[in-house]
Structure formats: C-alpha cells, structure tokens
XYZ file of N, CA, C and O in Angstrom:
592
model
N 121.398 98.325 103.038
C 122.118 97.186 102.547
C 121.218 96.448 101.558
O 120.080 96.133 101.908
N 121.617 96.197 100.495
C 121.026 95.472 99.687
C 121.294 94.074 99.557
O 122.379 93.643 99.167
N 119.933 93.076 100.007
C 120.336 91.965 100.301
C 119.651 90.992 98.975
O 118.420 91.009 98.971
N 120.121 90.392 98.178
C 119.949 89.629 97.127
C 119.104 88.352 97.834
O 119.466 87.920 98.928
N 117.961 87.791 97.127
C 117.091 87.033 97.187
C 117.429 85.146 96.783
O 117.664 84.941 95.592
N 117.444 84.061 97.594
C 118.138 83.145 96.738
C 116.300 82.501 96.667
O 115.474 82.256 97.546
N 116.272 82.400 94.780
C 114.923 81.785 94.790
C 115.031 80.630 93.878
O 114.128 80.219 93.150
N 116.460 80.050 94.005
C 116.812 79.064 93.220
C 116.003 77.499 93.314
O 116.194 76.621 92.474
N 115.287 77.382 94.229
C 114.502 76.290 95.418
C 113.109 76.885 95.819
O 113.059 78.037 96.250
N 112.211 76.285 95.715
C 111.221 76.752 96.771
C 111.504 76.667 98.011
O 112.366 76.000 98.583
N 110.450 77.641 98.543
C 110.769 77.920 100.483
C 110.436 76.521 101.151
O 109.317 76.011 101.201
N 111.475 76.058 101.595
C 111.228 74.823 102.256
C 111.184 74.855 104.233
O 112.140 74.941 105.002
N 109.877 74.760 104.510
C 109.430 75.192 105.486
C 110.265 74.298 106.624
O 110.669 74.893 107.624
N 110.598 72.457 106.429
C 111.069 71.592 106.978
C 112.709 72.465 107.441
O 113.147 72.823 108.534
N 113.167 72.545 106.293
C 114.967 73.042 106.934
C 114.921 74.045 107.054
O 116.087 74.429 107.144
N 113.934 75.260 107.165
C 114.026 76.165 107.751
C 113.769 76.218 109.106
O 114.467 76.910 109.848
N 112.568 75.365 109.624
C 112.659 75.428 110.879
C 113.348 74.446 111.905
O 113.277 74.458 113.134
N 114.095 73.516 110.989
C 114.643 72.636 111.559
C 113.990 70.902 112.176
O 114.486 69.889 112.668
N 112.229 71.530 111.652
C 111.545 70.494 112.042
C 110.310 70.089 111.136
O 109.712 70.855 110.382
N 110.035 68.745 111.346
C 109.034 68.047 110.059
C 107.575 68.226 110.346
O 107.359 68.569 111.509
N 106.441 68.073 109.534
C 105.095 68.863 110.176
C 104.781 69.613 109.413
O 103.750 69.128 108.947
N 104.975 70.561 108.909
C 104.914 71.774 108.528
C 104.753 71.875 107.212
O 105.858 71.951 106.675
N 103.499 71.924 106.124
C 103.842 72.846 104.711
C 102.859 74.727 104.968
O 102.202 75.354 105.799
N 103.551 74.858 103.268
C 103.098 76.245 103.720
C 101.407 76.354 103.030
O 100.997 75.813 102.003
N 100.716 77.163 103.906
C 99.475 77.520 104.132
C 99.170 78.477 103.284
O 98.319 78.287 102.415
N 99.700 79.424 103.391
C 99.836 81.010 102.960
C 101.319 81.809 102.545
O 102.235 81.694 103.359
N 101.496 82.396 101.631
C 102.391 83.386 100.817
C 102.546 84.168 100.188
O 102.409 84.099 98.966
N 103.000 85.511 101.036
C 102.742 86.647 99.731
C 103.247 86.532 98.736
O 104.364 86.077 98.489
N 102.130 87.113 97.759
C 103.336 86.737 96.320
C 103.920 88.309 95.666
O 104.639 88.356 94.668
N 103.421 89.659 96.503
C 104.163 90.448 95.960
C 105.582 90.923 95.547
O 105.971 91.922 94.941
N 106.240 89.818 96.107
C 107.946 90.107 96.233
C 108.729 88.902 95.416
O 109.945 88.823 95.241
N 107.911 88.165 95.052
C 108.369 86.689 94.112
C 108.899 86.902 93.082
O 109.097 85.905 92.387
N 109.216 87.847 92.699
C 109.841 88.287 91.310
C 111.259 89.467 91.482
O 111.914 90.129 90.677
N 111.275 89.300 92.856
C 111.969 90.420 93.417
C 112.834 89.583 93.777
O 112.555 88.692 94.579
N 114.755 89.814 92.923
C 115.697 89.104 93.292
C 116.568 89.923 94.672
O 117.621 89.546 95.185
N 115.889 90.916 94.973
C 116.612 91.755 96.240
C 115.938 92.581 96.431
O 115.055 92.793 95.599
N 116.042 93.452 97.647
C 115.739 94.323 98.242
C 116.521 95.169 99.289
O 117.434 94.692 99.962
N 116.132 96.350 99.371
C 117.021 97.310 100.106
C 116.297 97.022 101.834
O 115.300 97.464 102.405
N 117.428 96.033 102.236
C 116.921 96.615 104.229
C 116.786 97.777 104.767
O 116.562 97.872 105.974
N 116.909 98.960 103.890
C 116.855 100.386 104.855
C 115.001 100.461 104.550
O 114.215 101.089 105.259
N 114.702 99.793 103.546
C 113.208 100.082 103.229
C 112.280 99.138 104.176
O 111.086 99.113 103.877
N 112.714 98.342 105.316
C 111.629 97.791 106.231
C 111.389 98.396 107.533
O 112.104 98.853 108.424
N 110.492 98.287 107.394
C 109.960 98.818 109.419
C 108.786 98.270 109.622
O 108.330 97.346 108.948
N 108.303 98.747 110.450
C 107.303 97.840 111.609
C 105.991 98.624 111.953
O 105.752 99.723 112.452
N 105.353 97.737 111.542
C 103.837 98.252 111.252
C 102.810 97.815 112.427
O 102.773 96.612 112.688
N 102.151 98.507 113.003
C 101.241 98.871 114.289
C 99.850 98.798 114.182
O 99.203 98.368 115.137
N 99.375 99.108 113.293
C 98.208 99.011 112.874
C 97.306 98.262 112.510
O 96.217 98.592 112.040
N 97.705 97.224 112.704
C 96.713 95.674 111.720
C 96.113 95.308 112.817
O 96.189 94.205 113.358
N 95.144 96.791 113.363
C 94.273 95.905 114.494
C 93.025 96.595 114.297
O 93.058 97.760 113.902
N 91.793 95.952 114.552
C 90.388 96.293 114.160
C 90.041 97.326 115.516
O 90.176 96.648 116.534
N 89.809 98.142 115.708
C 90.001 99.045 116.802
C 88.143 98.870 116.856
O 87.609 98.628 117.938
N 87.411 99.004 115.743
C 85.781 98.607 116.074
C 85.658 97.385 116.441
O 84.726 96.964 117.126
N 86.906 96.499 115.866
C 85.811 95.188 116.355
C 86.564 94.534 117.649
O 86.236 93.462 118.157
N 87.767 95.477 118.145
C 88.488 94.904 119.411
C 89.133 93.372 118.772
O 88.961 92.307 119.365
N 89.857 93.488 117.528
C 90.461 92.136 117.204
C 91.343 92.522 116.328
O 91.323 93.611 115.755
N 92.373 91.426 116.140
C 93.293 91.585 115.083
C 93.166 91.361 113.403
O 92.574 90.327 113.094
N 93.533 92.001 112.552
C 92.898 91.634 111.335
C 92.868 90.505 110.921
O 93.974 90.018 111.153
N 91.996 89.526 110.253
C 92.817 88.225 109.506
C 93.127 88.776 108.871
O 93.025 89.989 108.686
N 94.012 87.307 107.915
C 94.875 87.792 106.970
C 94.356 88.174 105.887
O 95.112 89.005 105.384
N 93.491 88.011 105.283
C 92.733 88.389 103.895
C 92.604 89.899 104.005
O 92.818 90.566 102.992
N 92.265 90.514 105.171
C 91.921 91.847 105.516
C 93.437 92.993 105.686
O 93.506 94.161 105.301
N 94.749 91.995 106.532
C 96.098 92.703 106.386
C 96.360 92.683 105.209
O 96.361 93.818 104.734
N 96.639 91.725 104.347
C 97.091 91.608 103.083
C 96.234 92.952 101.830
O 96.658 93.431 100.778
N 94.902 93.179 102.605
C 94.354 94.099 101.489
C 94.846 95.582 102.415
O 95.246 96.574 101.805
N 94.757 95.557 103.800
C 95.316 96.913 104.527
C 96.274 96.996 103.933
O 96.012 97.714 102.967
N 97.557 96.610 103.894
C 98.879 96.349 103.469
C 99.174 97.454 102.345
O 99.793 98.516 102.415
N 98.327 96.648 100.993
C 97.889 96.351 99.377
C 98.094 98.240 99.437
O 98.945 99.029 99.029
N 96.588 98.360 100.299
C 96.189 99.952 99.727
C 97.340 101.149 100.327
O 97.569 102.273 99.881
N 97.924 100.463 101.460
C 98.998 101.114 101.697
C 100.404 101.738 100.793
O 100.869 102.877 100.753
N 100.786 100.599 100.185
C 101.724 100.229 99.381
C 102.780 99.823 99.430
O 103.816 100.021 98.794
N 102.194 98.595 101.067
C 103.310 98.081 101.841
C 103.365 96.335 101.075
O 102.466 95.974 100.314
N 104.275 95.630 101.353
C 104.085 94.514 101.434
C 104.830 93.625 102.533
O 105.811 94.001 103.175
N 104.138 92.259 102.653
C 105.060 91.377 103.608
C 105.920 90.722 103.203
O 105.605 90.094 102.192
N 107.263 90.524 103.673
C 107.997 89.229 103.043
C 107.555 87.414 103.133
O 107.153 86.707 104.057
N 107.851 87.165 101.763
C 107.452 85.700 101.645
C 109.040 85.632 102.562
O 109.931 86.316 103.066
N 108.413 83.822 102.226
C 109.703 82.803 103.006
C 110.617 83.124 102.146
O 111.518 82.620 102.816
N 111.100 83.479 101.346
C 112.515 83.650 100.950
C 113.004 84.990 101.636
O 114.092 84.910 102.206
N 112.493 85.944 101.656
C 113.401 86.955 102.118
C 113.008 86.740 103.404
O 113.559 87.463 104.234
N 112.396 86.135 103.712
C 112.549 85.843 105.378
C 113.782 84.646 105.829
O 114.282 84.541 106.949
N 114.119 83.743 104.529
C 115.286 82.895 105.034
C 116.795 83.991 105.072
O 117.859 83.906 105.685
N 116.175 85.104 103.986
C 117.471 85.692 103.542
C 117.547 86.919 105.590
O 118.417 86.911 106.461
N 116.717 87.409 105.536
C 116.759 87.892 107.060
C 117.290 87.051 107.747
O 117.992 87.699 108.524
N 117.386 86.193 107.923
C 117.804 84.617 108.838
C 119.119 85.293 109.097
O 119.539 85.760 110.155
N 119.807 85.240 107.647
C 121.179 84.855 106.941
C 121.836 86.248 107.490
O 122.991 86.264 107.918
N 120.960 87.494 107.443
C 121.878 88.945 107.824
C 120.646 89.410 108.584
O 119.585 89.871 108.163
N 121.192 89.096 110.162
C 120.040 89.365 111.139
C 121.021 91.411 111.559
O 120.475 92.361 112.119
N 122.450 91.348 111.016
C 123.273 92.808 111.529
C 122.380 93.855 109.881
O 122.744 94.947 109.443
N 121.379 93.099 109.443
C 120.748 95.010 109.082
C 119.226 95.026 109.454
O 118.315 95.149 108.635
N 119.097 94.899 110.678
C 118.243 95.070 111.336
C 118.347 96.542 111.934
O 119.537 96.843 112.026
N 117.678 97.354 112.281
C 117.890 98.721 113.033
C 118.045 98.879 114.434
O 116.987 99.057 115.039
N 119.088 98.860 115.110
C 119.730 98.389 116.547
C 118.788 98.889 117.602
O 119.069 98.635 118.773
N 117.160 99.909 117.185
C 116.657 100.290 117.952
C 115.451 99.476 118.201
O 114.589 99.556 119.076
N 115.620 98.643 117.167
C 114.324 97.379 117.312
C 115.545 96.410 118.259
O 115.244 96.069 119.403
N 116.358 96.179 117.905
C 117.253 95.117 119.551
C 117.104 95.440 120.329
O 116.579 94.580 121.036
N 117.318 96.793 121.065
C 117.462 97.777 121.843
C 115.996 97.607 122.506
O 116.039 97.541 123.735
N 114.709 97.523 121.933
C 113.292 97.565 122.545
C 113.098 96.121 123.090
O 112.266 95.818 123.946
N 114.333 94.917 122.238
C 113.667 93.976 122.685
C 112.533 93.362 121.669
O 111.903 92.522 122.312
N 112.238 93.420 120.882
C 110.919 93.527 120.272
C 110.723 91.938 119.859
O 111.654 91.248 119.442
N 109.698 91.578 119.994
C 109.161 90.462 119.160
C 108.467 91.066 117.865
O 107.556 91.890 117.944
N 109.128 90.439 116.305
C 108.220 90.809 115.657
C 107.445 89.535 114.776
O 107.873 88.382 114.731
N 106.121 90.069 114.047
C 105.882 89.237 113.310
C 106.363 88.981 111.770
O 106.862 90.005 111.302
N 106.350 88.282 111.192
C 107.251 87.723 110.024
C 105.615 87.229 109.228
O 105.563 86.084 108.779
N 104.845 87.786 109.149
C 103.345 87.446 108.334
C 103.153 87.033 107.024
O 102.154 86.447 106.606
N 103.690 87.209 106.673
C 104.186 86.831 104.960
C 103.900 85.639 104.709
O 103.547 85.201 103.614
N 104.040 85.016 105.749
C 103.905 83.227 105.260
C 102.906 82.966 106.686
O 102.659 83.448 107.791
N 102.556 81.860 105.792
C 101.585 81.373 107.278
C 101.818 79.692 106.936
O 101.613 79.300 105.787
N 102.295 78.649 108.101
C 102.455 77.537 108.101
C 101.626 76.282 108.638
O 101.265 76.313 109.814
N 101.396 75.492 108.069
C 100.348 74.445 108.310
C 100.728 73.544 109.036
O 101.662 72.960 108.486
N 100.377 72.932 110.434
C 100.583 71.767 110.544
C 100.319 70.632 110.262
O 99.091 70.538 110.254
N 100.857 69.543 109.982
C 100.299 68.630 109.353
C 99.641 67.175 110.620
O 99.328 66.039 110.263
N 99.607 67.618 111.794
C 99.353 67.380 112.461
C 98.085 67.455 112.919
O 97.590 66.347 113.123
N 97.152 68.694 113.229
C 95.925 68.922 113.681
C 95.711 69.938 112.391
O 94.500 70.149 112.452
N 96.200 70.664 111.289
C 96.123 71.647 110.120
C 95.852 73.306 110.954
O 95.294 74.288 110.462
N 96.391 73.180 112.179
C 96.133 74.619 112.909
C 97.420 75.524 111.998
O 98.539 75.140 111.657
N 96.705 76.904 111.780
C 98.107 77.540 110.690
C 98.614 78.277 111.913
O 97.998 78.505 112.954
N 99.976 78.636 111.555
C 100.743 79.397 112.582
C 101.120 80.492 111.782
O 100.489 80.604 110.731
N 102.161 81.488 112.062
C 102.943 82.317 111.763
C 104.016 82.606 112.359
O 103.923 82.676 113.584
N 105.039 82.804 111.891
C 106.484 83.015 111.865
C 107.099 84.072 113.123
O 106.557 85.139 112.834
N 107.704 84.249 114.006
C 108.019 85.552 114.620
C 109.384 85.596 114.683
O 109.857 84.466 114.558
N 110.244 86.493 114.834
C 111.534 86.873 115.047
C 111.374 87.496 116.356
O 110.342 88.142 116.538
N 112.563 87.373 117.662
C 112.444 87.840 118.983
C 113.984 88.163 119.143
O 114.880 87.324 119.058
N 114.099 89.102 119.315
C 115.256 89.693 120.075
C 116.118 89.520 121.478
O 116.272 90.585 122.076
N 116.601 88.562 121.990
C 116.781 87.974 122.985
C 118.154 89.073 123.468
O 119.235 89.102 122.879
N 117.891 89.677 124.319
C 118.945 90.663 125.025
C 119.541 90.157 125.913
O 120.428 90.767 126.509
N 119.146 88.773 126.244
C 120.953 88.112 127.132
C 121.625 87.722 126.355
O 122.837 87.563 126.501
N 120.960 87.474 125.322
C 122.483 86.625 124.354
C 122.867 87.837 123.367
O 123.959 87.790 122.799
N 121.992 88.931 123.146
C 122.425 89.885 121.974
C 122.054 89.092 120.892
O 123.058 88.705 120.295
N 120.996 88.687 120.392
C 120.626 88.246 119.056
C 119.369 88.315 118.505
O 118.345 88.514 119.159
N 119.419 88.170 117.442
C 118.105 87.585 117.067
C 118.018 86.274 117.177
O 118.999 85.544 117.039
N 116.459 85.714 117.516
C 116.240 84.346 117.737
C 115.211 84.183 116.246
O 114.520 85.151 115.931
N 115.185 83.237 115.609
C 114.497 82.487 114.263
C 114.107 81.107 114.666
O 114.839 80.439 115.396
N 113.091 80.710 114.257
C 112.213 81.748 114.078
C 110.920 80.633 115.561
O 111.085 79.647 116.280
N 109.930 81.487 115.323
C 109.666 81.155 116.861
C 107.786 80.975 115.647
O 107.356 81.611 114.684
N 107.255 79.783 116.459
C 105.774 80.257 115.656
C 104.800 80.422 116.640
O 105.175 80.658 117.789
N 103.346 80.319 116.323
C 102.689 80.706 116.887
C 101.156 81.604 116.045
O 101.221 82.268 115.010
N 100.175 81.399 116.694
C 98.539 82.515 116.102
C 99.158 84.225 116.411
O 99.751 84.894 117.257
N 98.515 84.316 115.033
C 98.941 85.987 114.768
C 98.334 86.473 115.898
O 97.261 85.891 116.056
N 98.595 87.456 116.933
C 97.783 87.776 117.682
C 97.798 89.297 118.026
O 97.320 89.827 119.029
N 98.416 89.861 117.033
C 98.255 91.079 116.518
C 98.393 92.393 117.707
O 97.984 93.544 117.553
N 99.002 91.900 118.751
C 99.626 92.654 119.600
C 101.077 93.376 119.397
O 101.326 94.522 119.774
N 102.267 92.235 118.532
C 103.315 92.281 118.327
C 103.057 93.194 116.491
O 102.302 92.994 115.540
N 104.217 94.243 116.817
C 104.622 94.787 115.133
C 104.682 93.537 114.327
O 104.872 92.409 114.781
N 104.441 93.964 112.688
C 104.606 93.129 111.527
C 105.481 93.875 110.939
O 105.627 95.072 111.187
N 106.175 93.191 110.062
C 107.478 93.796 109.345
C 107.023 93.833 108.327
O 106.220 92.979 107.952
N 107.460 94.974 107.488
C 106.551 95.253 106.523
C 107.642 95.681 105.208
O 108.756 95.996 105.626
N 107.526 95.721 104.108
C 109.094 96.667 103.182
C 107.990 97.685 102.293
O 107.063 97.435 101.523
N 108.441 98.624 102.684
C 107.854 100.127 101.421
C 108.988 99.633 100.101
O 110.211 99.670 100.233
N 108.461 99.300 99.180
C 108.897 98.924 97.830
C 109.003 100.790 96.992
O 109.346 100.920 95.817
C-alpha cells in the first residue's frame, strides 16, 4: 500500500501525543523529502544490539548500522502517517503481539530533558494497535525499519 506523506506542518510532538512537555530531540532526516512510501517495504529489525559490549546501540551508532545497511528509520511524519493506517501493518506482527520501536525520532522532555522514544504495542484484547507509548530505547524490542 502506498501511503502518501502529509509534510505540510512540522511534526508536532504536543498533538501527537496528546500531551504538553515534549519537543523533538532527534530526527531522521533520510525520508524528509520522501512524499510516500510503499508499506510492503517495512519490517523489523533485531540487530541493534552490541553483542561485545552486552548493550544496546546508541543512537549515533543505529543510525550509522542502519546507513551501511541501506535501511532507514521513519521520522515523525510517517510515523503520524502509520498512526492514520495502523490495517497495513503485517497481521503476523499482531498475531506475535509485538511491541515495536518507532526510533526515528527521539523526544525531549521539557521537564527533567530525559529523551525518550516512541513505541507502537499491539494490544490483543482489544485487536489494535496502541500509539504511541514512550519510553528509553532498550533495545530488547524490534525497530521498524523501511528498505527504500
């Protein structure tokens, strides 16, 4: 499914999550020029973990894993646009249940300046996706990733 990009506005972190606090920290910018993208081209990436050093990558280090791959993360826009069409998701990521991460953006509080990141969770009593949930990358949970 090809889902068109609205980048008419910057990503406004406040009405996306419904709550005040919050600017953005961090944003990929590989997809900022990108008015759409094909949902059959995302899946879920396993790997963004330091297996020598027993830790999860920061982000400077995913963003270059990513890079050489020739993956990228979604910024906040195609993550509002995921919001908007949670039915082209692949029914076997509902089906697992999965929490994923949404890394692309990383959000600031304006409170103590601790950054968070974004997750999407699959809630199997209600049948949905839940948006968006935050929290420290902690690199246990898949990252969603799009092969361009």
């Amino acid at each position: 499914m090809l889902l068109t990009i609205d980048r008419s506005k910057p990503f406004d972190p406040v009405s996306f999550l419904g709550q005040s606090g919050f600017k953005v920290a961090f944003q990929s910018i590989a997809l900022r020029n990108v008015p759409a993208f094909d949902s059959s081209k995302m899946r879920l990436e396993y790997g963004m973990y330091n297996s020598n050093r027993g830790r999860p990558l920061f982000r400077s280090e995913r963003v270059e894993w990513l890079n050489a791959r020739g993956f990228v993360m979604p910024d906040g826009h195609v993550i509002e646009t995921l919001k908007k069409h949670t039915a082209c998701f692949p029914q076997e990521w509902a089906a697992a249940g999965l929490t994923i991460h949404l890394d692309g953006i990383a959000l600031e509080s304006s409170w103590d300046g601790r950054q968070f990141e974004i997750y999407m969770i699959y809630n199997k009593v209600q049948k949905m996706w839940e948006f968006p949930y935050l929290g420290p990358w902690a690199g246990r949970y898949p990252s969603l990733v799009i092969d361009p």
